Amino acid sequence: MSDRARWRDLRRLTRGYRRWIAVAAGLSLLGSALALAQPLLAGRAVDAAAGGRMPWPVFVALAGLFGAQAAALALARYVQAHTGETMTRDLRRALTGHLLRVRLSVLDRLRTGDVIARACGDTTVVKTLVAQSLGTGLAGVIGLAAIVVLLAWLDPWLLALVAVLFGVAVGSLLMVVRRLRVASRTAQTAEGTLLADLERVLGGMRTVRACRAEPVESQRLRSSAGRAYRENLRMAGLIALSGPTNDLAVSGAFLAVLMVGATRVAAGETTLGRLVAFTLAMTYLSAPIYEIFQAVSAVQQGSGALHRINEVLALPVERDRPVGVVPVGGGEPPVLEFRGVWFGYDQARPVLCGISFAVPARGQVALVGPSGAGKSTIFALAERFYEPDHGQVLVRGRFLPYERHRAVVGLVEQDCPLLAGTLRENLLYGAGPTTDDEVTRVLAMTGLTAVVAALPHGLDTPVGERGGRLSGGQRQRVAIARCLLSRPAVILLDEPTAHLDPDGERALAAALREVAQVCALVVIAHRFSTVRSAERVLVVDGGVVSADGTHEELLRSSPYYRRLAAGVPAQRHRAFS
């Protein structure tokens, strides 16, 4: 990342906050100006005391300067902290809002933990950049220039001596800063990898336990934690070098000024008061130099974090195309239609090869076929999680924006994911305004009435992380109920009876027959009850619809369908017989 790009990102980041950064810098400058007046008054006090007078007004003025300086610097720090927190909040809102619209084909390639690290950890680093560096860095530059002017006015010869000693220290700090930029970005990447590995393990903890893979995952996490430890320790070592370098420069310059200055006082080339004023002013050099170094260091660290954040903000998002009407034949257009759709997760290896079919506005359509035939991919395209490489996916003969399309097409996934929260929150998720009567009716349709009655707090019972407090069958019925409450025109169900017992399967089959009277159902099916109740069965194989008809028609007319039925395990043979 070039320096020009780094400063461009920094300017873009501070847009809208520069006024408050300037206020913080102004308050810091006021504190520096009040500090610069103190050596001059102290020098007068020393000269007056040497003449036998007690300068009480000077002491009162110094006390007032000390108090005003403390107030100005405290207010500057608060303004910086407020600006940093505000910017971090806005940056996180922009980042999370963007992530919610990123194409799923892009999100599939990312590690969730690393994305979380960028949204949380990297934004905190950027906050440090703003809260502790930008305003004080600018004030430090101006304050340093003012102190140098003051020192030149008090004694240019002593200033030349101080400049040599501080020049060596500044050169050393610049070497540290150059290495810090690389170390910071490497450390942030290592932190993201550790969080991604931890998220992977926690998300699949039952699989880890069942496979007795705790030692393997423990070693993986130990390795990631060790890598993050080493990179952070390397960065901490570089930062630690700055403190002693600055302290040594101040201490060395202080001793040199005292020895050379005493000689000049003894020779009558300057007064004791001016030497005291110079020495006191010189001690103020360390603060602006340290602020400048902190600002530059924060820019180096923050630029790496900001680059990682900008990588996320640059991810392509779902963008709606203009609504289009596609010519259809006479009569009511199908509620869902695939026209010559080609698609592949890797375009060199297509999963769907010119597939075409139409779903009427009422009734139930079953998709059957071997694993890997493309059934779940059809659902992903129907829900517009992905866009076809060629061809069209139409709703009621039209190409709709994402939100309107997904309002028409509902999806019940096979793994039935639930969100942490109450059962009511999960049922009404995305449903819009819904009456209690509607909820009661859908609970009865999906066989959840008794389940809700048995829960300690009814609909307000927490379901746990990913619905862990419910059984697999209960989660599936909740997912179906949630979809029904959103009132789509077509519902996609990915093997809805996979986790149901026979009683639940019969209840669901009856519910689906009722639902099919008012909307369209497309079901990935394997079981007898689902396939036999479908008005139409599509056999998907090799990315195409190889056969189309009712279950009985396909048994008579499709040799492939008969072979498919004959090749399934005995306990599932009823699905095709």
XYZ file of C-alpha atoms in Angstrom:
577
model
C 0.000 0.000 0.000
C 1.615 3.285 -1.122
C 1.943 6.354 1.095
C -0.337 8.273 -1.275
C -3.067 5.634 -0.963
C -2.628 5.562 2.811
C -3.137 9.324 3.154
C -6.035 9.212 0.704
C -7.764 6.625 2.898
C -7.042 8.737 5.963
C -8.555 11.844 4.372
C -11.623 9.865 3.363
C -11.934 8.485 6.900
C -11.826 11.908 8.562
C -14.369 13.492 6.214
C -17.186 14.817 8.366
C -15.107 14.775 11.555
C -12.399 17.286 10.723
C -14.113 20.111 12.603
C -13.936 18.202 15.873
C -10.398 17.058 15.164
C -9.522 20.717 14.620
C -11.219 21.657 17.921
C -9.150 19.034 19.744
C -5.996 20.283 18.041
C -6.874 23.874 18.970
C -7.363 22.967 22.625
C -4.062 21.069 22.614
C -2.370 24.119 21.098
C -3.902 26.316 23.778
C -2.447 24.003 26.401
C 0.938 24.196 24.693
C 0.777 28.001 24.533
C -0.038 28.181 28.231
C 2.883 25.851 28.906
C 5.262 28.044 26.883
C 4.418 31.091 29.004
C 5.484 29.251 32.151
C 9.272 29.208 31.482
C 9.267 32.944 30.800
C 7.502 33.702 34.094
C 9.724 31.225 35.924
C 12.829 32.980 34.534
C 11.554 36.355 35.786
C 10.798 34.838 39.170
C 14.340 33.462 39.459
C 15.941 36.777 38.476
C 13.679 38.640 40.922
C 14.483 36.190 43.717
C 18.191 36.546 42.965
C 17.756 40.324 43.452
C 16.175 39.767 46.863
C 12.516 40.279 45.891
C 9.710 37.727 46.349
C 7.628 37.818 43.103
C 4.208 36.827 44.498
C 2.237 38.085 41.452
C 4.385 35.828 39.265
C 3.625 32.837 41.481
C -0.108 33.554 41.250
C 0.139 33.864 37.466
C 2.017 30.553 37.249
C -0.660 28.822 39.322
C -3.329 30.212 37.000
C -1.389 29.020 33.952
C -1.031 25.523 35.408
C -4.785 25.290 36.057
C -5.766 26.642 32.646
C -3.323 24.283 30.893
C -4.746 21.267 32.738
C -8.321 22.259 31.827
C -7.469 22.824 28.143
C -5.654 19.479 27.815
C -8.414 17.572 29.647
C -11.044 19.039 27.346
C -8.874 18.250 24.298
C -8.627 14.591 25.354
C -12.396 14.379 25.842
C -13.097 15.876 22.405
C -10.627 13.428 20.859
C -12.215 10.468 22.656
C -15.726 11.591 21.654
C -14.656 12.010 18.025
C -12.959 8.602 18.009
C -16.003 6.836 19.465
C -18.345 8.599 17.032
C -16.186 7.691 14.050
C -15.898 4.081 15.221
C -19.672 3.822 15.615
C -20.265 5.208 12.133
C -17.539 3.018 10.633
C -18.988 -0.116 12.217
C -22.464 0.797 11.011
C -21.148 1.276 7.489
C -19.172 -1.968 7.672
C -21.997 -4.128 9.017
C -24.527 -2.522 6.665
C -22.244 -3.291 3.732
C -21.671 -6.884 4.875
C -25.428 -7.486 4.959
C -25.562 -6.655 1.233
C -22.383 -8.420 0.043
C -23.004 -11.108 -2.556
C -23.215 -14.572 -1.058
C -20.828 -15.904 -3.680
C -18.219 -13.534 -2.198
C -19.084 -14.238 1.453
C -18.676 -17.958 0.792
C -14.953 -17.350 0.211
C -14.413 -15.415 3.461
C -13.706 -16.713 6.947
C -16.375 -15.473 9.335
C -13.981 -14.951 12.242
C -11.675 -12.779 10.153
C -14.611 -10.633 9.039
C -15.663 -10.224 12.697
C -12.093 -9.229 13.583
C -12.173 -6.510 10.944
C -15.547 -5.195 12.115
C -14.549 -5.151 15.799
C -10.783 -5.275 16.354
C -9.631 -3.260 13.348
C -12.195 -0.525 13.964
C -10.849 -0.225 17.516
C -7.366 0.352 16.104
C -8.782 3.073 13.869
C -10.465 4.621 16.914
C -7.073 4.810 18.610
C -5.727 6.535 15.530
C -8.380 9.240 15.792
C -8.776 9.491 19.560
C -5.102 9.636 20.460
C -3.225 10.842 17.442
C -4.647 13.090 14.749
C -5.487 16.143 16.845
C -2.524 15.836 19.200
C -0.206 15.072 16.292
C -1.113 18.325 14.563
C -0.837 20.218 17.856
C 2.488 18.521 18.499
C 3.946 19.759 15.211
C 2.860 23.352 15.874
C 3.864 23.146 19.542
C 7.302 21.818 18.623
C 7.837 24.684 16.219
C 6.781 27.204 18.892
C 9.115 25.696 21.500
C 12.019 25.745 19.046
C 11.370 29.444 18.356
C 11.276 30.163 22.082
C 14.508 28.246 22.702
C 16.206 30.087 19.831
C 15.189 33.393 21.373
C 16.466 32.390 24.832
C 19.833 30.916 23.736
C 20.601 29.833 20.126
C 23.883 28.146 21.139
C 22.209 25.870 23.651
C 19.487 25.172 21.086
C 22.097 23.919 18.609
C 23.390 21.507 21.261
C 19.871 20.243 22.007
C 19.092 19.852 18.287
C 22.052 17.509 17.775
C 21.000 15.246 20.662
C 17.327 15.197 19.726
C 18.179 14.690 16.049
C 19.803 11.351 16.865
C 16.703 10.321 18.813
C 14.306 11.353 16.024
C 16.346 9.408 13.462
C 16.084 6.297 15.628
C 12.335 6.779 16.012
C 11.843 7.062 12.245
C 13.551 3.701 11.756
C 11.155 2.182 14.280
C 8.122 3.736 12.571
C 8.972 2.269 9.174
C 9.146 -1.239 10.623
C 6.058 -0.715 12.761
C 3.737 -0.396 9.739
C 4.522 -3.894 8.482
C 4.495 -5.393 11.987
C 1.090 -3.867 12.755
C -0.626 -5.259 9.666
C 0.918 -8.698 10.208
C -0.297 -8.686 13.818
C -3.837 -7.700 12.795
C -3.914 -10.490 10.211
C -2.741 -12.977 12.848
C -5.508 -11.798 15.215
C -8.074 -12.282 12.453
C -6.813 -15.818 11.773
C -7.054 -16.715 15.466
C -10.626 -15.421 15.705
C -11.579 -17.289 12.515
C -10.149 -20.556 13.875
C -11.979 -20.070 17.182
C -15.272 -19.304 15.434
C -14.826 -22.448 13.324
C -14.402 -24.637 16.409
C -17.233 -23.091 18.432
C -19.597 -23.353 15.465
C -18.885 -27.078 15.087
C -18.285 -28.069 18.720
C -20.557 -31.116 18.585
C -18.702 -32.403 15.524
C -15.369 -31.774 17.241
C -16.468 -33.747 20.311
C -18.049 -36.561 18.312
C -14.904 -36.983 16.202
C -12.640 -36.753 19.270
C -10.783 -33.958 17.488
C -10.098 -31.838 20.582
C -6.308 -32.432 20.418
C -6.194 -31.476 16.730
C -8.227 -28.308 17.213
C -6.341 -27.457 20.402
C -3.066 -27.636 18.507
C -4.498 -25.511 15.697
C -5.675 -22.850 18.160
C -2.382 -22.989 20.062
C -0.550 -22.425 16.803
C -2.796 -19.482 15.841
C -2.520 -17.991 19.334
C 1.257 -18.397 19.232
C 1.446 -16.655 15.860
C -0.678 -13.754 17.167
C 1.480 -13.634 20.308
C 4.713 -13.434 18.350
C 3.459 -10.755 15.970
C 1.974 -8.639 18.746
C 5.141 -9.045 20.800
C 7.190 -7.919 17.835
C 5.012 -4.821 17.475
C 5.155 -4.147 21.223
C 8.946 -4.368 21.116
C 9.117 -1.761 18.369
C 6.786 0.541 20.307
C 8.784 -0.019 23.494
C 11.939 1.221 21.773
C 10.415 4.674 21.386
C 10.095 5.410 25.107
C 13.730 4.899 26.193
C 14.999 6.662 23.062
C 12.941 9.726 23.879
C 13.862 9.599 27.587
C 17.572 9.255 26.855
C 17.440 12.240 24.531
C 15.718 14.391 27.184
C 18.073 13.288 29.975
C 21.192 13.758 27.865
C 20.082 17.157 26.645
C 19.196 18.227 30.192
C 22.664 17.367 31.537
C 24.408 18.957 28.563
C 22.390 22.168 28.901
C 23.120 22.389 32.641
C 26.883 21.970 32.144
C 27.235 24.238 29.097
C 24.685 26.719 30.450
C 26.447 27.006 33.818
C 29.660 27.817 31.972
C 27.888 30.511 29.972
C 26.324 32.002 33.135
C 29.724 32.073 34.831
C 31.190 33.798 31.778
C 28.415 36.395 31.846
C 27.102 35.346 28.421
C 23.587 34.765 29.824
C 21.669 35.150 33.067
C 20.625 32.475 35.533
C 16.981 33.307 34.862
C 17.360 32.750 31.121
C 19.146 29.435 31.788
C 16.295 28.312 34.064
C 13.752 29.421 31.455
C 15.653 27.551 28.704
C 15.950 24.399 30.812
C 12.260 24.437 31.714
C 11.213 25.093 28.109
C 13.521 22.323 26.902
C 11.732 19.786 29.102
C 8.584 20.601 27.133
C 10.269 19.333 23.971
C 9.651 15.715 24.867
C 5.838 16.081 24.909
C 5.338 17.316 21.313
C 8.012 14.957 19.985
C 6.301 12.031 21.698
C 2.890 13.201 20.399
C 4.249 13.369 16.864
C 5.748 9.897 17.193
C 2.490 8.561 18.639
C 0.570 10.098 15.753
C 2.910 8.651 13.136
C 2.886 5.248 14.871
C -0.917 5.287 15.056
C -1.105 6.197 11.376
C 1.150 3.231 10.567
C -0.918 0.854 12.713
C -4.238 2.405 11.725
C -3.404 2.348 8.025
C -3.065 -1.436 8.153
C -6.394 -1.740 9.988
C -8.029 0.777 7.658
C -6.743 -1.152 4.641
C -8.333 -4.351 5.976
C -11.604 -2.492 6.592
C -11.541 -0.994 3.107
C -11.031 -4.482 1.667
C -14.396 -5.432 3.183
C -16.053 -2.196 2.049
C -14.788 -2.902 -1.482
C -16.523 -6.308 -1.642
C -19.216 -6.323 -4.350
C -22.791 -6.056 -3.099
C -26.127 -7.141 -4.503
C -27.263 -4.396 -6.872
C -30.747 -4.350 -8.287
C -31.220 -4.158 -12.010
C -34.200 -2.351 -13.518
C -37.484 -4.216 -13.183
C -38.188 -6.053 -16.414
C -41.243 -7.710 -17.907
C -40.505 -10.779 -20.011
C -43.034 -11.812 -22.665
C -45.097 -14.853 -21.702
C -47.838 -16.756 -23.412
C -51.517 -16.294 -22.749
C -53.019 -16.843 -19.313
C -51.605 -16.351 -15.853
C -47.776 -16.344 -15.831
C -46.036 -18.957 -13.656
C -45.162 -17.809 -10.158
C -41.569 -19.005 -10.656
C -39.814 -19.818 -13.910
C -36.325 -20.872 -14.940
C -35.510 -20.117 -18.592
C -32.382 -21.706 -20.019
C -30.429 -21.225 -16.782
C -26.733 -22.059 -16.740
C -24.781 -21.779 -13.511
C -21.589 -23.016 -11.929
C -19.789 -22.116 -8.718
C -16.776 -22.405 -10.965
C -17.805 -21.283 -14.451
C -15.526 -23.886 -15.983
C -17.607 -26.621 -14.279
C -21.336 -25.824 -14.650
C -23.792 -27.346 -12.174
C -26.922 -26.366 -14.107
C -26.844 -26.708 -17.888
C -29.638 -24.752 -19.543
C -32.330 -25.849 -17.118
C -35.901 -24.711 -17.788
C -39.151 -25.283 -15.903
C -42.150 -23.324 -14.628
C -44.013 -23.493 -11.314
C -47.752 -22.672 -11.395
C -49.320 -20.340 -8.860
C -50.928 -23.222 -6.938
C -49.980 -26.794 -6.137
C -46.926 -28.766 -5.133
C -43.877 -29.575 -7.270
C -41.284 -32.117 -6.099
C -37.626 -32.135 -7.152
C -35.905 -35.515 -7.028
C -32.541 -36.738 -8.171
C -29.207 -38.058 -6.958
C -26.898 -36.069 -4.687
C -24.964 -33.422 -6.591
C -27.553 -33.224 -9.367
C -28.183 -29.507 -8.699
C -31.402 -29.505 -6.628
C -30.084 -27.267 -3.832
C -28.428 -25.041 -6.429
C -31.835 -24.546 -8.052
C -33.161 -23.343 -4.689
C -30.193 -20.989 -4.234
C -30.855 -19.445 -7.643
C -34.610 -19.323 -7.050
C -33.959 -17.306 -3.882
C -31.389 -15.230 -5.818
C -28.544 -16.040 -3.468
C -26.601 -16.378 -6.710
C -27.201 -15.048 -10.199
C -27.223 -17.372 -13.228
C -24.311 -17.212 -15.640
C -26.825 -17.372 -18.483
C -30.594 -17.479 -18.638
C -33.288 -15.955 -16.459
C -35.039 -16.622 -13.142
C -38.437 -14.920 -13.281
C -41.221 -14.319 -10.777
C -44.662 -13.975 -12.355
C -43.007 -13.287 -15.673
C -40.924 -10.425 -14.292
C -37.394 -9.750 -13.157
C -37.805 -8.083 -9.726
C -35.463 -6.314 -7.297
C -33.964 -8.509 -4.583
C -36.297 -7.452 -1.770
C -39.479 -7.827 -3.810
C -38.267 -11.123 -5.286
C -37.553 -12.607 -1.846
C -40.889 -11.378 -0.534
C -42.490 -13.612 -3.169
C -40.155 -16.605 -2.797
C -39.811 -18.085 0.703
C -37.182 -20.662 1.692
C -37.029 -23.334 4.388
C -33.458 -24.663 4.543
C -32.694 -28.266 5.424
C -30.533 -27.389 8.436
C -33.292 -25.032 9.696
C -31.113 -22.309 11.214
C -32.637 -20.374 14.099
C -31.306 -17.164 15.583
C -30.484 -16.587 19.245
C -33.587 -15.075 20.871
C -37.081 -16.146 21.820
C -39.324 -18.497 19.879
C -41.659 -15.595 19.105
C -38.799 -13.530 17.658
C -37.811 -16.430 15.411
C -41.364 -17.038 14.217
C -41.937 -13.369 13.365
C -38.490 -12.803 11.880
C -39.074 -10.953 8.615
C -42.833 -11.576 8.756
C -44.042 -7.991 9.025
C -47.256 -7.121 10.916
C -48.848 -10.375 12.125
C -51.874 -10.984 14.347
C -52.008 -13.467 17.214
C -54.689 -15.416 15.339
C -52.350 -15.883 12.383
C -49.595 -17.129 14.687
C -51.996 -19.544 16.388
C -53.206 -20.879 13.025
C -49.658 -21.454 11.708
C -48.595 -23.132 14.960
C -51.499 -25.554 14.551
C -50.657 -26.183 10.875
C -47.051 -27.076 11.700
C -47.795 -29.115 14.829
C -46.126 -26.642 17.195
C -49.098 -25.928 19.465
C -48.216 -28.670 21.945
C -44.518 -27.776 21.758
C -45.203 -24.145 22.667
C -47.524 -25.208 25.505
C -44.767 -27.381 26.992
C -42.159 -24.602 27.002
C -41.642 -22.782 30.342
C -42.414 -19.337 28.904
C -44.380 -20.313 25.818
C -43.538 -18.220 22.782
C -41.240 -16.056 24.899
C -38.901 -18.955 25.720
C -35.309 -18.441 24.500
C -34.351 -21.038 21.882
C -30.609 -20.863 22.608
C -27.692 -20.322 20.281
C -28.716 -21.538 16.807
C -31.866 -23.045 18.328
C -29.874 -25.516 20.432
C -32.630 -25.848 23.067
C -35.021 -27.340 20.504
C -34.853 -30.721 18.824
C -34.042 -31.051 15.129
C -37.669 -31.730 14.253
C -38.869 -28.784 16.319
C -36.378 -26.461 14.644
C -37.574 -27.617 11.237
C -41.213 -26.963 12.072
C -40.322 -23.516 13.469
C -38.519 -22.719 10.209
C -41.563 -23.789 8.193
C -43.876 -21.747 10.421
C -41.627 -18.704 10.061
C -41.783 -19.009 6.289
C -45.576 -19.389 6.306
C -45.994 -16.263 8.446
C -44.147 -14.190 5.841
C -46.899 -15.090 3.350
C -44.814 -15.759 0.188
C -46.371 -16.737 -3.120
C -44.066 -19.743 -3.504
C -42.333 -21.697 -0.752
C -39.139 -23.686 -1.293
C -38.714 -26.565 1.144
C -35.455 -28.483 1.245
C -36.422 -31.982 2.450
C -38.934 -30.691 5.050
C -39.634 -34.110 6.568
C -35.993 -35.036 7.185
C -36.194 -34.519 10.983
C -39.823 -35.428 11.601
C -41.246 -38.547 13.229
C -44.121 -40.379 11.461
C -46.821 -38.415 13.316
C -45.116 -35.115 12.572
C -44.634 -36.150 8.957
C -48.316 -36.911 8.528
C -49.286 -33.617 10.178
C -46.901 -31.704 7.971
C -48.110 -33.455 4.829
C -51.663 -32.393 5.677
C -50.456 -28.840 6.308
C -48.606 -28.744 3.001
C -51.695 -29.911 1.138
C -53.611 -27.028 2.738
C -50.882 -24.529 1.928
C -50.670 -25.765 -1.664
C -54.280 -24.638 -2.183
C -53.295 -20.974 -1.700
C -49.688 -20.824 -2.915
C -47.047 -22.814 -4.756
C -44.742 -25.318 -3.062
C -41.463 -26.579 -4.485
C -40.022 -29.402 -2.407
C -36.750 -31.287 -2.591
C -38.208 -34.689 -1.755
C -37.113 -38.203 -0.979
C -39.954 -39.632 1.089
C -43.085 -41.343 -0.207
C -45.593 -38.961 1.355
C -44.008 -35.900 -0.201
C -43.549 -37.281 -3.699
C -46.957 -38.947 -3.924
C -48.751 -35.760 -2.825
C -47.011 -33.639 -5.456
C -48.983 -32.765 -8.559
C -45.732 -32.748 -10.516
C -42.288 -34.317 -10.140
C -39.145 -32.974 -11.797
C -36.214 -35.358 -12.076
C -32.957 -33.397 -11.982
C -29.820 -35.122 -13.159
C -26.610 -33.757 -14.601
C -27.818 -30.168 -14.333
C -30.937 -30.659 -16.485
C -34.541 -31.728 -15.975
C -34.365 -35.225 -17.390
C -38.010 -36.138 -16.730
C -41.226 -34.315 -15.830
C -44.600 -35.695 -14.740
C -46.494 -37.235 -11.835
C -44.955 -39.979 -9.745
C -46.997 -42.699 -11.450
C -46.405 -41.289 -14.942
C -42.649 -41.204 -14.407
C -42.599 -44.784 -13.139
C -44.206 -45.807 -16.432
C -42.457 -43.450 -18.858
C -38.997 -42.724 -17.490
C -36.409 -45.553 -17.424
C -34.022 -43.292 -15.503
C -36.670 -42.578 -12.843
C -37.295 -46.294 -12.439
C -33.543 -46.919 -12.089
C -33.322 -44.081 -9.577
C -36.148 -45.626 -7.587
C -34.597 -49.066 -7.741
C -31.178 -47.775 -6.643
C -32.136 -46.056 -3.367
C -31.712 -47.843 0.005
C -34.550 -50.090 1.093
C -35.850 -47.771 3.813
C -36.173 -44.958 1.266
C -37.515 -47.042 -1.654
C -41.076 -46.070 -0.701
C -40.336 -42.547 -1.924
C -40.353 -43.803 -5.509
C -42.764 -46.690 -5.388
